[in-house]
Protein backbone atom coordinates (compact mmCIF):
# COMPACT_ATOMS: atom_id res chain seq x y z
CA UNK A 1 0.00 0.00 0.00
CA UNK A 2 2.78 2.45 0.88
CA UNK A 3 4.50 1.72 -2.44
CA UNK A 4 1.34 2.50 -4.40
CA UNK A 5 0.89 5.77 -2.48
CA UNK A 6 4.50 6.73 -3.17
CA UNK A 7 4.10 5.88 -6.87
CA UNK A 8 0.91 7.95 -6.99
CA UNK A 9 2.72 10.92 -5.43
CA UNK A 10 5.60 10.55 -7.93
CA UNK A 11 3.07 10.66 -10.77
CA UNK A 12 1.09 13.60 -9.37
CA UNK A 13 4.09 15.65 -8.20
CA UNK A 14 7.16 14.49 -10.15
CA UNK A 15 9.22 17.63 -9.53
CA UNK A 16 9.21 16.89 -5.80
CA UNK A 17 10.75 13.45 -6.40
CA UNK A 18 12.98 13.90 -9.44
CA UNK A 19 15.60 16.51 -10.25
CA UNK A 20 15.38 15.88 -14.00
CA UNK A 21 12.70 14.33 -16.21
CA UNK A 22 15.05 11.55 -17.38
CA UNK A 23 15.16 10.26 -13.79
CA UNK A 24 11.49 9.30 -14.14
CA UNK A 25 12.39 6.89 -16.95
CA UNK A 26 15.15 5.37 -14.81
CA UNK A 27 12.82 4.74 -11.84
CA UNK A 28 12.32 0.97 -11.73
CA UNK A 29 9.45 1.25 -9.24
CA UNK A 30 7.19 2.98 -11.77
CA UNK A 31 5.35 1.22 -14.58
CA UNK A 32 5.56 2.55 -18.15
CA UNK A 33 2.06 4.02 -17.74
CA UNK A 34 3.03 5.75 -14.47
CA UNK A 35 6.16 7.18 -16.12
CA UNK A 36 4.04 8.47 -18.99
CA UNK A 37 1.58 10.09 -16.58
CA UNK A 38 4.38 11.64 -14.49
CA UNK A 39 5.96 13.15 -17.62
CA UNK A 40 2.55 14.42 -18.75
CA UNK A 41 2.09 16.07 -15.35
CA UNK A 42 5.52 17.67 -15.53
CA UNK A 43 4.89 18.85 -19.10
CA UNK A 44 1.58 20.42 -18.11
CA UNK A 45 3.21 22.17 -15.14
CA UNK A 46 6.00 23.55 -17.33
CA UNK A 47 3.53 24.80 -19.94
CA UNK A 48 1.54 26.58 -17.21
CA UNK A 49 4.72 28.18 -15.85
CA UNK A 50 5.66 29.40 -19.32
CA UNK A 51 2.21 30.85 -19.87
CA UNK A 52 2.26 32.63 -16.52
CA UNK A 53 5.77 33.95 -17.12
CA UNK A 54 4.80 35.20 -20.59
CA UNK A 55 1.87 37.01 -19.01
CA UNK A 56 4.17 38.76 -16.54
CA UNK A 57 3.46 36.48 -13.59
CA UNK A 58 6.82 34.82 -12.78
CA UNK A 59 7.11 32.47 -9.83
CA UNK A 60 8.68 33.81 -6.65
CA UNK A 61 12.13 32.38 -7.47
CA UNK A 62 11.86 32.10 -11.26
CA UNK A 63 14.87 33.40 -13.14
CA UNK A 64 16.96 34.30 -10.12
CA UNK A 65 19.64 31.71 -10.79
CA UNK A 66 21.59 31.46 -14.07
CA UNK A 67 20.75 27.76 -14.38
CA UNK A 68 17.07 28.30 -13.56
CA UNK A 69 15.37 27.68 -16.86
CA UNK A 70 12.24 26.03 -18.09
CA UNK A 71 12.40 22.24 -18.39
CA UNK A 72 9.70 21.90 -21.06
CA UNK A 73 12.17 20.91 -23.78
CA UNK A 74 13.79 18.36 -21.50
CA UNK A 75 10.40 16.86 -20.59
CA UNK A 76 9.36 16.65 -24.25
CA UNK A 77 12.65 14.98 -25.28
CA UNK A 78 12.27 12.46 -22.45
CA UNK A 79 8.71 11.64 -23.53
CA UNK A 80 9.91 11.02 -27.08
CA UNK A 81 12.53 8.59 -25.75
CA UNK A 82 9.80 6.40 -24.23
CA UNK A 83 7.68 6.58 -27.36
CA UNK A 84 5.24 9.29 -26.27
CA UNK A 85 4.28 12.49 -28.04
CA UNK A 86 4.17 15.93 -26.41
CA UNK A 87 0.81 17.44 -25.58
CA UNK A 88 0.66 20.45 -27.86
CA UNK A 89 -1.27 23.36 -26.46
CA UNK A 90 -4.15 24.26 -28.78
CA UNK A 91 -4.01 27.75 -30.25
CA UNK A 92 -6.77 30.21 -29.43
mmCIF file of N, CA and C in Angstrom, residues 14-73:
data_model
loop_
_atom_site.group_PDB
_atom_site.id
_atom_site.type_symbol
_atom_site.label_atom_id
_atom_site.label_comp_id
_atom_site.label_asym_id
_atom_site.label_seq_id
_atom_site.Cartn_x
_atom_site.Cartn_y
_atom_site.Cartn_z
ATOM 1 N N UNK A 14 5.829 15.011 -9.793
ATOM 2 C CA UNK A 14 7.156 14.490 -10.150
ATOM 3 C C UNK A 14 8.321 15.408 -9.786
ATOM 4 N N UNK A 15 8.125 16.705 -9.823
ATOM 5 C CA UNK A 15 9.219 17.629 -9.527
ATOM 6 C C UNK A 15 9.685 17.542 -8.077
ATOM 7 N N UNK A 16 8.837 17.047 -7.196
ATOM 8 C CA UNK A 16 9.214 16.888 -5.801
ATOM 9 C C UNK A 16 10.074 15.639 -5.585
ATOM 10 N N UNK A 17 10.036 14.715 -6.545
ATOM 11 C CA UNK A 17 10.751 13.447 -6.399
ATOM 12 C C UNK A 17 11.940 13.294 -7.341
ATOM 13 N N UNK A 18 11.946 14.054 -8.424
ATOM 14 C CA UNK A 18 12.984 13.901 -9.442
ATOM 15 C C UNK A 18 13.599 15.253 -9.760
ATOM 16 N N UNK A 19 14.923 15.265 -9.885
ATOM 17 C CA UNK A 19 15.598 16.508 -10.246
ATOM 18 C C UNK A 19 15.460 16.796 -11.733
ATOM 19 N N UNK A 20 15.476 15.734 -12.547
ATOM 20 C CA UNK A 20 15.381 15.877 -14.002
ATOM 21 C C UNK A 20 14.365 14.885 -14.542
ATOM 22 N N UNK A 21 13.694 15.226 -15.635
ATOM 23 C CA UNK A 21 12.700 14.325 -16.213
ATOM 24 C C UNK A 21 13.242 12.936 -16.560
ATOM 25 N N UNK A 22 14.496 12.849 -16.999
ATOM 26 C CA UNK A 22 15.045 11.550 -17.379
ATOM 27 C C UNK A 22 15.121 10.591 -16.193
ATOM 28 N N UNK A 23 15.129 11.117 -14.976
ATOM 29 C CA UNK A 23 15.161 10.258 -13.790
ATOM 30 C C UNK A 23 13.856 9.476 -13.634
ATOM 31 N N UNK A 24 12.772 10.008 -14.176
ATOM 32 C CA UNK A 24 11.494 9.297 -14.142
ATOM 33 C C UNK A 24 11.624 7.990 -14.918
ATOM 34 N N UNK A 25 12.233 8.066 -16.090
ATOM 35 C CA UNK A 25 12.395 6.893 -16.948
ATOM 36 C C UNK A 25 13.270 5.842 -16.264
ATOM 37 N N UNK A 26 14.222 6.282 -15.477
ATOM 38 C CA UNK A 26 15.149 5.372 -14.807
ATOM 39 C C UNK A 26 14.567 4.750 -13.539
ATOM 40 N N UNK A 27 13.428 5.242 -13.071
ATOM 41 C CA UNK A 27 12.816 4.737 -11.837
ATOM 42 C C UNK A 27 12.192 3.363 -12.085
ATOM 43 N N UNK A 28 12.778 2.345 -11.510
ATOM 44 C CA UNK A 28 12.321 0.968 -11.728
ATOM 45 C C UNK A 28 11.033 0.649 -10.967
ATOM 46 N N UNK A 29 10.661 1.489 -10.020
ATOM 47 C CA UNK A 29 9.446 1.251 -9.236
ATOM 48 C C UNK A 29 8.181 1.679 -9.986
ATOM 49 N N UNK A 30 8.337 2.498 -11.018
ATOM 50 C CA UNK A 30 7.189 2.984 -11.773
ATOM 51 C C UNK A 30 6.956 2.134 -13.024
ATOM 52 N N UNK A 31 5.703 1.910 -13.343
ATOM 53 C CA UNK A 31 5.348 1.221 -14.579
ATOM 54 C C UNK A 31 5.503 2.202 -15.747
ATOM 55 N N UNK A 32 5.473 1.681 -16.963
ATOM 56 C CA UNK A 32 5.557 2.551 -18.147
ATOM 57 C C UNK A 32 4.414 3.572 -18.129
ATOM 58 N N UNK A 33 3.215 3.126 -17.780
ATOM 59 C CA UNK A 33 2.064 4.020 -17.742
ATOM 60 C C UNK A 33 2.243 5.107 -16.686
ATOM 61 N N UNK A 34 2.792 4.756 -15.529
ATOM 62 C CA UNK A 34 3.033 5.749 -14.475
ATOM 63 C C UNK A 34 4.096 6.753 -14.915
ATOM 64 N N UNK A 35 5.130 6.271 -15.610
ATOM 65 C CA UNK A 35 6.164 7.178 -16.120
ATOM 66 C C UNK A 35 5.558 8.154 -17.126
ATOM 67 N N UNK A 36 4.716 7.638 -17.999
ATOM 68 C CA UNK A 36 4.038 8.469 -18.994
ATOM 69 C C UNK A 36 3.196 9.543 -18.296
ATOM 70 N N UNK A 37 2.430 9.143 -17.296
ATOM 71 C CA UNK A 37 1.579 10.094 -16.576
ATOM 72 C C UNK A 37 2.415 11.140 -15.828
ATOM 73 N N UNK A 38 3.515 10.703 -15.216
ATOM 74 C CA UNK A 38 4.385 11.643 -14.495
ATOM 75 C C UNK A 38 4.974 12.670 -15.454
ATOM 76 N N UNK A 39 5.412 12.216 -16.622
ATOM 77 C CA UNK A 39 5.960 13.145 -17.620
ATOM 78 C C UNK A 39 4.872 14.073 -18.154
ATOM 79 N N UNK A 40 3.665 13.566 -18.320
ATOM 80 C CA UNK A 40 2.551 14.421 -18.747
ATOM 81 C C UNK A 40 2.269 15.496 -17.702
ATOM 82 N N UNK A 41 2.307 15.107 -16.433
ATOM 83 C CA UNK A 41 2.088 16.066 -15.347
ATOM 84 C C UNK A 41 3.158 17.144 -15.386
ATOM 85 N N UNK A 42 4.409 16.715 -15.513
ATOM 86 C CA UNK A 42 5.521 17.668 -15.528
ATOM 87 C C UNK A 42 5.409 18.589 -16.738
ATOM 88 N N UNK A 43 5.051 18.037 -17.898
ATOM 89 C CA UNK A 43 4.891 18.851 -19.095
ATOM 90 C C UNK A 43 3.794 19.900 -18.892
ATOM 91 N N UNK A 44 2.682 19.483 -18.345
ATOM 92 C CA UNK A 44 1.582 20.420 -18.109
ATOM 93 C C UNK A 44 2.017 21.532 -17.150
ATOM 94 N N UNK A 45 2.725 21.170 -16.095
ATOM 95 C CA UNK A 45 3.207 22.170 -15.136
ATOM 96 C C UNK A 45 4.145 23.168 -15.806
ATOM 97 N N UNK A 46 5.057 22.667 -16.648
ATOM 98 C CA UNK A 46 6.003 23.549 -17.334
ATOM 99 C C UNK A 46 5.289 24.475 -18.318
ATOM 100 N N UNK A 47 4.292 23.954 -19.006
ATOM 101 C CA UNK A 47 3.532 24.800 -19.939
ATOM 102 C C UNK A 47 2.787 25.905 -19.181
ATOM 103 N N UNK A 48 2.240 25.570 -18.012
ATOM 104 C CA UNK A 48 1.544 26.576 -17.211
ATOM 105 C C UNK A 48 2.508 27.635 -16.702
ATOM 106 N N UNK A 49 3.718 27.212 -16.298
ATOM 107 C CA UNK A 49 4.721 28.180 -15.847
ATOM 108 C C UNK A 49 5.133 29.118 -16.978
ATOM 109 N N UNK A 50 5.309 28.568 -18.172
ATOM 110 C CA UNK A 50 5.660 29.402 -19.323
ATOM 111 C C UNK A 50 4.566 30.415 -19.632
ATOM 112 N N UNK A 51 3.333 29.957 -19.601
ATOM 113 C CA UNK A 51 2.212 30.846 -19.873
ATOM 114 C C UNK A 51 2.155 31.973 -18.846
ATOM 115 N N UNK A 52 2.298 31.616 -17.577
ATOM 116 C CA UNK A 52 2.255 32.626 -16.516
ATOM 117 C C UNK A 52 3.409 33.607 -16.664
ATOM 118 N N UNK A 53 4.600 33.091 -16.959
ATOM 119 C CA UNK A 53 5.768 33.948 -17.123
ATOM 120 C C UNK A 53 5.586 34.892 -18.309
ATOM 121 N N UNK A 54 5.041 34.368 -19.408
ATOM 122 C CA UNK A 54 4.800 35.200 -20.590
ATOM 123 C C UNK A 54 3.757 36.270 -20.333
ATOM 124 N N UNK A 55 2.901 36.031 -19.354
ATOM 125 C CA UNK A 55 1.870 37.010 -19.015
ATOM 126 C C UNK A 55 2.325 37.930 -17.887
ATOM 127 N N UNK A 56 3.626 37.869 -17.558
ATOM 128 C CA UNK A 56 4.171 38.762 -16.537
ATOM 129 C C UNK A 56 3.937 38.299 -15.117
ATOM 130 N N UNK A 57 3.703 37.013 -14.920
ATOM 131 C CA UNK A 57 3.462 36.482 -13.586
ATOM 132 C C UNK A 57 4.513 35.428 -13.236
ATOM 133 N N UNK A 58 5.792 35.801 -13.095
ATOM 134 C CA UNK A 58 6.817 34.825 -12.776
ATOM 135 C C UNK A 58 6.643 34.278 -11.367
ATOM 136 N N UNK A 59 7.135 33.059 -11.164
ATOM 137 C CA UNK A 59 7.111 32.469 -9.831
ATOM 138 C C UNK A 59 8.029 33.251 -8.913
ATOM 139 N N UNK A 60 7.930 33.022 -7.624
ATOM 140 C CA UNK A 60 8.682 33.809 -6.651
ATOM 141 C C UNK A 60 10.190 33.694 -6.835
ATOM 142 N N UNK A 61 10.687 32.561 -7.297
ATOM 143 C CA UNK A 61 12.125 32.375 -7.467
ATOM 144 C C UNK A 61 12.527 32.256 -8.929
ATOM 145 N N UNK A 62 11.590 32.320 -9.839
ATOM 146 C CA UNK A 62 11.864 32.101 -11.258
ATOM 147 C C UNK A 62 12.873 33.092 -11.796
ATOM 148 N N UNK A 63 13.902 32.556 -12.464
ATOM 149 C CA UNK A 63 14.874 33.396 -13.144
ATOM 150 C C UNK A 63 15.929 34.014 -12.262
ATOM 151 N N UNK A 64 15.980 33.685 -11.007
ATOM 152 C CA UNK A 64 16.956 34.305 -10.118
ATOM 153 C C UNK A 64 18.323 33.638 -10.168
ATOM 154 N N UNK A 65 18.376 32.432 -10.659
ATOM 155 C CA UNK A 65 19.639 31.714 -10.790
ATOM 156 C C UNK A 65 19.950 31.543 -12.274
ATOM 157 N N UNK A 66 21.234 31.604 -12.655
ATOM 158 C CA UNK A 66 21.586 31.464 -14.067
ATOM 159 C C UNK A 66 21.147 30.131 -14.674
ATOM 160 N N UNK A 67 21.126 29.073 -13.861
ATOM 161 C CA UNK A 67 20.751 27.756 -14.376
ATOM 162 C C UNK A 67 19.265 27.465 -14.202
ATOM 163 N N UNK A 68 18.503 28.463 -13.767
ATOM 164 C CA UNK A 68 17.068 28.302 -13.560
ATOM 165 C C UNK A 68 16.365 28.572 -14.888
ATOM 166 N N UNK A 69 16.060 27.508 -15.597
ATOM 167 C CA UNK A 69 15.366 27.684 -16.857
ATOM 168 C C UNK A 69 14.211 26.696 -16.933
ATOM 169 N N UNK A 70 13.392 26.891 -17.908
ATOM 170 C CA UNK A 70 12.241 26.027 -18.092
ATOM 171 C C UNK A 70 12.684 24.651 -18.554
ATOM 172 N N UNK A 71 12.037 23.617 -18.058
ATOM 173 C CA UNK A 71 12.397 22.241 -18.395
ATOM 174 C C UNK A 71 11.472 21.641 -19.444
ATOM 175 N N UNK A 72 10.661 22.438 -20.097
ATOM 176 C CA UNK A 72 9.704 21.897 -21.057
ATOM 177 C C UNK A 72 10.392 21.088 -22.147
ATOM 178 N N UNK A 73 11.451 21.622 -22.731
ATOM 179 C CA UNK A 73 12.168 20.905 -23.779
ATOM 180 C C UNK A 73 12.718 19.582 -23.287
#
